[in-house]
Coordinates of C-alpha atoms in Angstrom, one line a residue:
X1 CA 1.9 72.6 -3.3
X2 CA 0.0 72.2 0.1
X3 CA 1.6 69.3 1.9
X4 CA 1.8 68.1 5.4
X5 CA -1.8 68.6 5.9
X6 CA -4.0 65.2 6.6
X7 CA -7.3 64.3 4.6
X8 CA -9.9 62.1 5.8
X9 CA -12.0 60.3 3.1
X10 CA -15.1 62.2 4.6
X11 CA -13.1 65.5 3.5
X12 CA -12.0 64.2 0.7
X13 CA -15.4 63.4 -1.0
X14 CA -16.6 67.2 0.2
X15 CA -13.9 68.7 -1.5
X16 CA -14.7 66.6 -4.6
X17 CA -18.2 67.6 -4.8
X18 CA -16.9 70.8 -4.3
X19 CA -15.2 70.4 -8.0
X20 CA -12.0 70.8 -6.2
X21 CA -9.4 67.9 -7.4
X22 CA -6.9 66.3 -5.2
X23 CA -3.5 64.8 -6.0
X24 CA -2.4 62.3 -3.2
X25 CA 0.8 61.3 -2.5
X26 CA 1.8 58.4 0.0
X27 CA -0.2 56.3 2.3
X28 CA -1.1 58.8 4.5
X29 CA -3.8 60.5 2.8
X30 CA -1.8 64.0 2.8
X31 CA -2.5 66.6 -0.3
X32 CA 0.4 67.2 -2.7
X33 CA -1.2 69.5 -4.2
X34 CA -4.2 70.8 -4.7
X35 CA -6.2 72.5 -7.3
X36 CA -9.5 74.0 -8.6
X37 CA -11.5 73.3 -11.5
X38 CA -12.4 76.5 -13.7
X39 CA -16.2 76.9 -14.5
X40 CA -14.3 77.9 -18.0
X41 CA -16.4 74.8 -19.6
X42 CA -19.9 76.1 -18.6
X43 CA -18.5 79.5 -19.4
X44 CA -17.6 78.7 -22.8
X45 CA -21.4 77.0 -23.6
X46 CA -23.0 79.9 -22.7
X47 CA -20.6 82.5 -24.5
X48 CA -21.5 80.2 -27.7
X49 CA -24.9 80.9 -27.3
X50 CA -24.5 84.8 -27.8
X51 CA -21.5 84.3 -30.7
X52 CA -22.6 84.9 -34.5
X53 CA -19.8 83.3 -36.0
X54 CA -20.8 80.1 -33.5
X55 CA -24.4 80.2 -35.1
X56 CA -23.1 80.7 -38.6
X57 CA -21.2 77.4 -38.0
X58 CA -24.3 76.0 -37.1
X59 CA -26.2 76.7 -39.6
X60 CA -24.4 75.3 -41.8
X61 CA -23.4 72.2 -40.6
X62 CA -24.4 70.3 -43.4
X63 CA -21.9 71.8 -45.4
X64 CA -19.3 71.4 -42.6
X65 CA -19.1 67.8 -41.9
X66 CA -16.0 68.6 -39.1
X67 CA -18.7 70.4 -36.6
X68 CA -21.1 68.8 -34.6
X69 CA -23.6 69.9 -32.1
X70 CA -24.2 67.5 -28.8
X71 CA -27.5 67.3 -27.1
X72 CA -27.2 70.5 -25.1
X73 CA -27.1 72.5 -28.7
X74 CA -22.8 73.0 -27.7
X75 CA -20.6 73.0 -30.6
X76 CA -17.9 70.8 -31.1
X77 CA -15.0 70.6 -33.8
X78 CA -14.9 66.7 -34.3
X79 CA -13.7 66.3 -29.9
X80 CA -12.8 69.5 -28.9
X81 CA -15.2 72.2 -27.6
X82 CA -15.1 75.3 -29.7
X83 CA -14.2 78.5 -28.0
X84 CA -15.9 81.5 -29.1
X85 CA -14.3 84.5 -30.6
X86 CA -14.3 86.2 -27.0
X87 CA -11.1 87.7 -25.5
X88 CA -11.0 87.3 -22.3
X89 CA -12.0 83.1 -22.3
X90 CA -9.3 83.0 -24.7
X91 CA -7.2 84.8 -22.5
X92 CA -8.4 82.5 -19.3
X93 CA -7.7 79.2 -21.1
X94 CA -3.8 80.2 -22.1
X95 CA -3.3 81.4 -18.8
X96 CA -4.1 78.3 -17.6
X97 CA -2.6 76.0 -19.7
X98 CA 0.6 78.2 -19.1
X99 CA 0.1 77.8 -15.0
X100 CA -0.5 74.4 -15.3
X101 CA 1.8 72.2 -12.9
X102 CA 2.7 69.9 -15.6
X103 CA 3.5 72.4 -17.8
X104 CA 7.7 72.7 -17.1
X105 CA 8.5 75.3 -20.1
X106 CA 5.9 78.0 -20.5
X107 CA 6.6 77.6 -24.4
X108 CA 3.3 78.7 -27.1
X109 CA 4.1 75.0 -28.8
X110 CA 3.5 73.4 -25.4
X111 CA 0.6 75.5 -24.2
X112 CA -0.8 74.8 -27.9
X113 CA -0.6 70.6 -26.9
X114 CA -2.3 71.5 -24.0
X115 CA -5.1 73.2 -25.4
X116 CA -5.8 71.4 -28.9
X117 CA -5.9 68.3 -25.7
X118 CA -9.7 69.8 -25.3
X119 CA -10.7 72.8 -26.6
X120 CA -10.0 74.4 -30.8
X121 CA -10.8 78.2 -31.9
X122 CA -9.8 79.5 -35.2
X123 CA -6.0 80.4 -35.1
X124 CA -5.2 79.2 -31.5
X125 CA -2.0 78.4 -32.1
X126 CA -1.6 82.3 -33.4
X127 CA -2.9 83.5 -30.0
X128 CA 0.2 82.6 -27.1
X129 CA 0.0 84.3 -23.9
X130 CA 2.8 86.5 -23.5
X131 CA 5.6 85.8 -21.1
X132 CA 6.7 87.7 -18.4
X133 CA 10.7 88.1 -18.6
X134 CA 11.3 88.8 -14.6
X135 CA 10.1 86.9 -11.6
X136 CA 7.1 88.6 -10.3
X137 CA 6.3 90.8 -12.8
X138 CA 3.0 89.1 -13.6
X139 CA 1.0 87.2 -11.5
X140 CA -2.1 84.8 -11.7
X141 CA -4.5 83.9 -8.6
X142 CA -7.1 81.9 -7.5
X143 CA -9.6 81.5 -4.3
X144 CA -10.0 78.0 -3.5
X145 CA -12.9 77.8 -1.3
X146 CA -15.7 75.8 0.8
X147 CA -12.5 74.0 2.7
X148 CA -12.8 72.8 6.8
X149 CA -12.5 75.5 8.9
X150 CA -9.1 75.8 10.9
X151 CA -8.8 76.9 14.7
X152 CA -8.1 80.5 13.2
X153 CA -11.1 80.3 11.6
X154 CA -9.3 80.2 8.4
X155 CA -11.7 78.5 5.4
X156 CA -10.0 79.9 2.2
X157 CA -7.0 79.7 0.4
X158 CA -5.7 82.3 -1.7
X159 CA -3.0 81.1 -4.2
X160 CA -1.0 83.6 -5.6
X161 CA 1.4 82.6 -9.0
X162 CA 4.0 83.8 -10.1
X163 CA 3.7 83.0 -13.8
X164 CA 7.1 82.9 -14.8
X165 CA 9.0 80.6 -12.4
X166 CA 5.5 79.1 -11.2
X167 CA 6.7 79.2 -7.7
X168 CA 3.7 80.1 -5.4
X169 CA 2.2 81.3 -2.1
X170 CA -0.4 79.5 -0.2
X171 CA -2.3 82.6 1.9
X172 CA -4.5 81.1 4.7
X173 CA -7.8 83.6 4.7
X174 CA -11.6 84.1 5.4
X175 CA -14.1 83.8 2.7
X176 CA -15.4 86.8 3.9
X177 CA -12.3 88.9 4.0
X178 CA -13.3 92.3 2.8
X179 CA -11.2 93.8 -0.3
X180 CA -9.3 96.1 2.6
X181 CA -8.3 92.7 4.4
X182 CA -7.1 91.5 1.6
X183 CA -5.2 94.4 0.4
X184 CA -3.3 94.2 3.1
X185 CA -2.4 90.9 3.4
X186 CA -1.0 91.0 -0.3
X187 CA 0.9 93.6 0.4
X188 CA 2.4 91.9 3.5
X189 CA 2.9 88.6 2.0
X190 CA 2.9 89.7 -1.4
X191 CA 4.7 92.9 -2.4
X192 CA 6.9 93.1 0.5
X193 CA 8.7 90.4 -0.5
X194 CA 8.6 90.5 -4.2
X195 CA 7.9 94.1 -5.2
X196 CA 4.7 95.7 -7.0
X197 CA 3.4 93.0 -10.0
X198 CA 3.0 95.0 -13.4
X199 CA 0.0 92.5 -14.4
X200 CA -1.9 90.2 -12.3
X201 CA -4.6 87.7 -14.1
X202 CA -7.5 87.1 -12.1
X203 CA -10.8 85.2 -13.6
X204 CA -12.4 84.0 -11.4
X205 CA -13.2 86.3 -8.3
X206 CA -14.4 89.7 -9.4
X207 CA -13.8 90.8 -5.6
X208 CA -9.7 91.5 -6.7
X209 CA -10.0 92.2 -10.0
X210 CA -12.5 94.8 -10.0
X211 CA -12.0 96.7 -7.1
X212 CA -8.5 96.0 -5.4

């Protein structure tokens, strides 16, 4: 939760075409919370396009009445977009459903509701994301970008997870931090204060995953 921080309507339509989704609470126009949308959706349209078992499904869809293709050629199981047989979408879309703010128990029955919500793959509900049994053990982050800049010169935020409690640290950075930079700042406000992570799930900036 980011709070205490005021939003002006011109802000708040930038950060909307910026696909970044705002929760407001009060009168005041000050976030509650704030969030990014995953490109998982346009990720998961073109992993169907290179997935045989996708294209067998479609070429039979005369035979399976329960399948549908929209406009774009994307296939669908009756409303929910079908996930391809690829392992690490899979493994992006139960992480989120597990670090989603409305989700109070990190349960596979609940994270299953959440899913089957907008998205179906053969055996989903087979497939729960394992849970971390201490706090801090495994992590998830995100880099929420193209925000205001601050007087610090600040114009990211780096959310860091902790995906058992879902408590959460809100890191004020750079968009052009190099790795180094932000080694050290996790380490500051990161590890000294809750130890080395075993795991950390990262999707969607290759910068971390790859290299730090």
């Amino acid at each position: 939760m980011i709070a205490g921080i005021k939003v002006e309507e011109e802000i708040i339509c930038d950060l909307e075409r910026l696909d970044i989704e705002l929760y407001v609470r009060g009168h005041h126009g000050y976030w509650a919370s704030l969030r990014v949308e995953p490109d998982l959706i346009s990720r998961i349209k073109e992993a169907q396009k290179k997935d045989s078992e996708i294209w067998t499904t479609v070429e039979n869809l005369d035979k399976q009445v329960e399948f549908r293709l929209d406009d774009d050629n994307v296939l669908w199981q009756d409303t929910w977009l079908v996930v391809p047989n690829d392992a690490t979408l899979r493994e992006t879309l139960l992480t989120e459903a597990h670090s989603s703010p409305f989700s109070i128990h990190p349960g596979s029955t609940k994270m299953y509701h959440d899913l089957k919500q907008h998205f179906w793959w053969s055996g989903m509900k087979g497939d729960p994301l394992n849970i971390p049994v201490w706090k801090w053990d495994e992590i998830s982050m995100d880099f929420v970008t193209g925000l205001p800049r601050t007087q610090r010169r600040h114009d990211a935020i780096w959310v860091v997870v902790d995906r058992l409690t879902k408590s959460a640290h809100f890191l004020p950075i750079r968009k052009d931090y190099p790795v180094s930079r932000l080694a050290e700042i996790f380490q500051q406000e990161i590890v000294r204060l809750h130890g080395t992570s075993s795991a950390i799930v990262s999707d969607r900036d290759p910068r971390f995953a790859s290299r730090f």
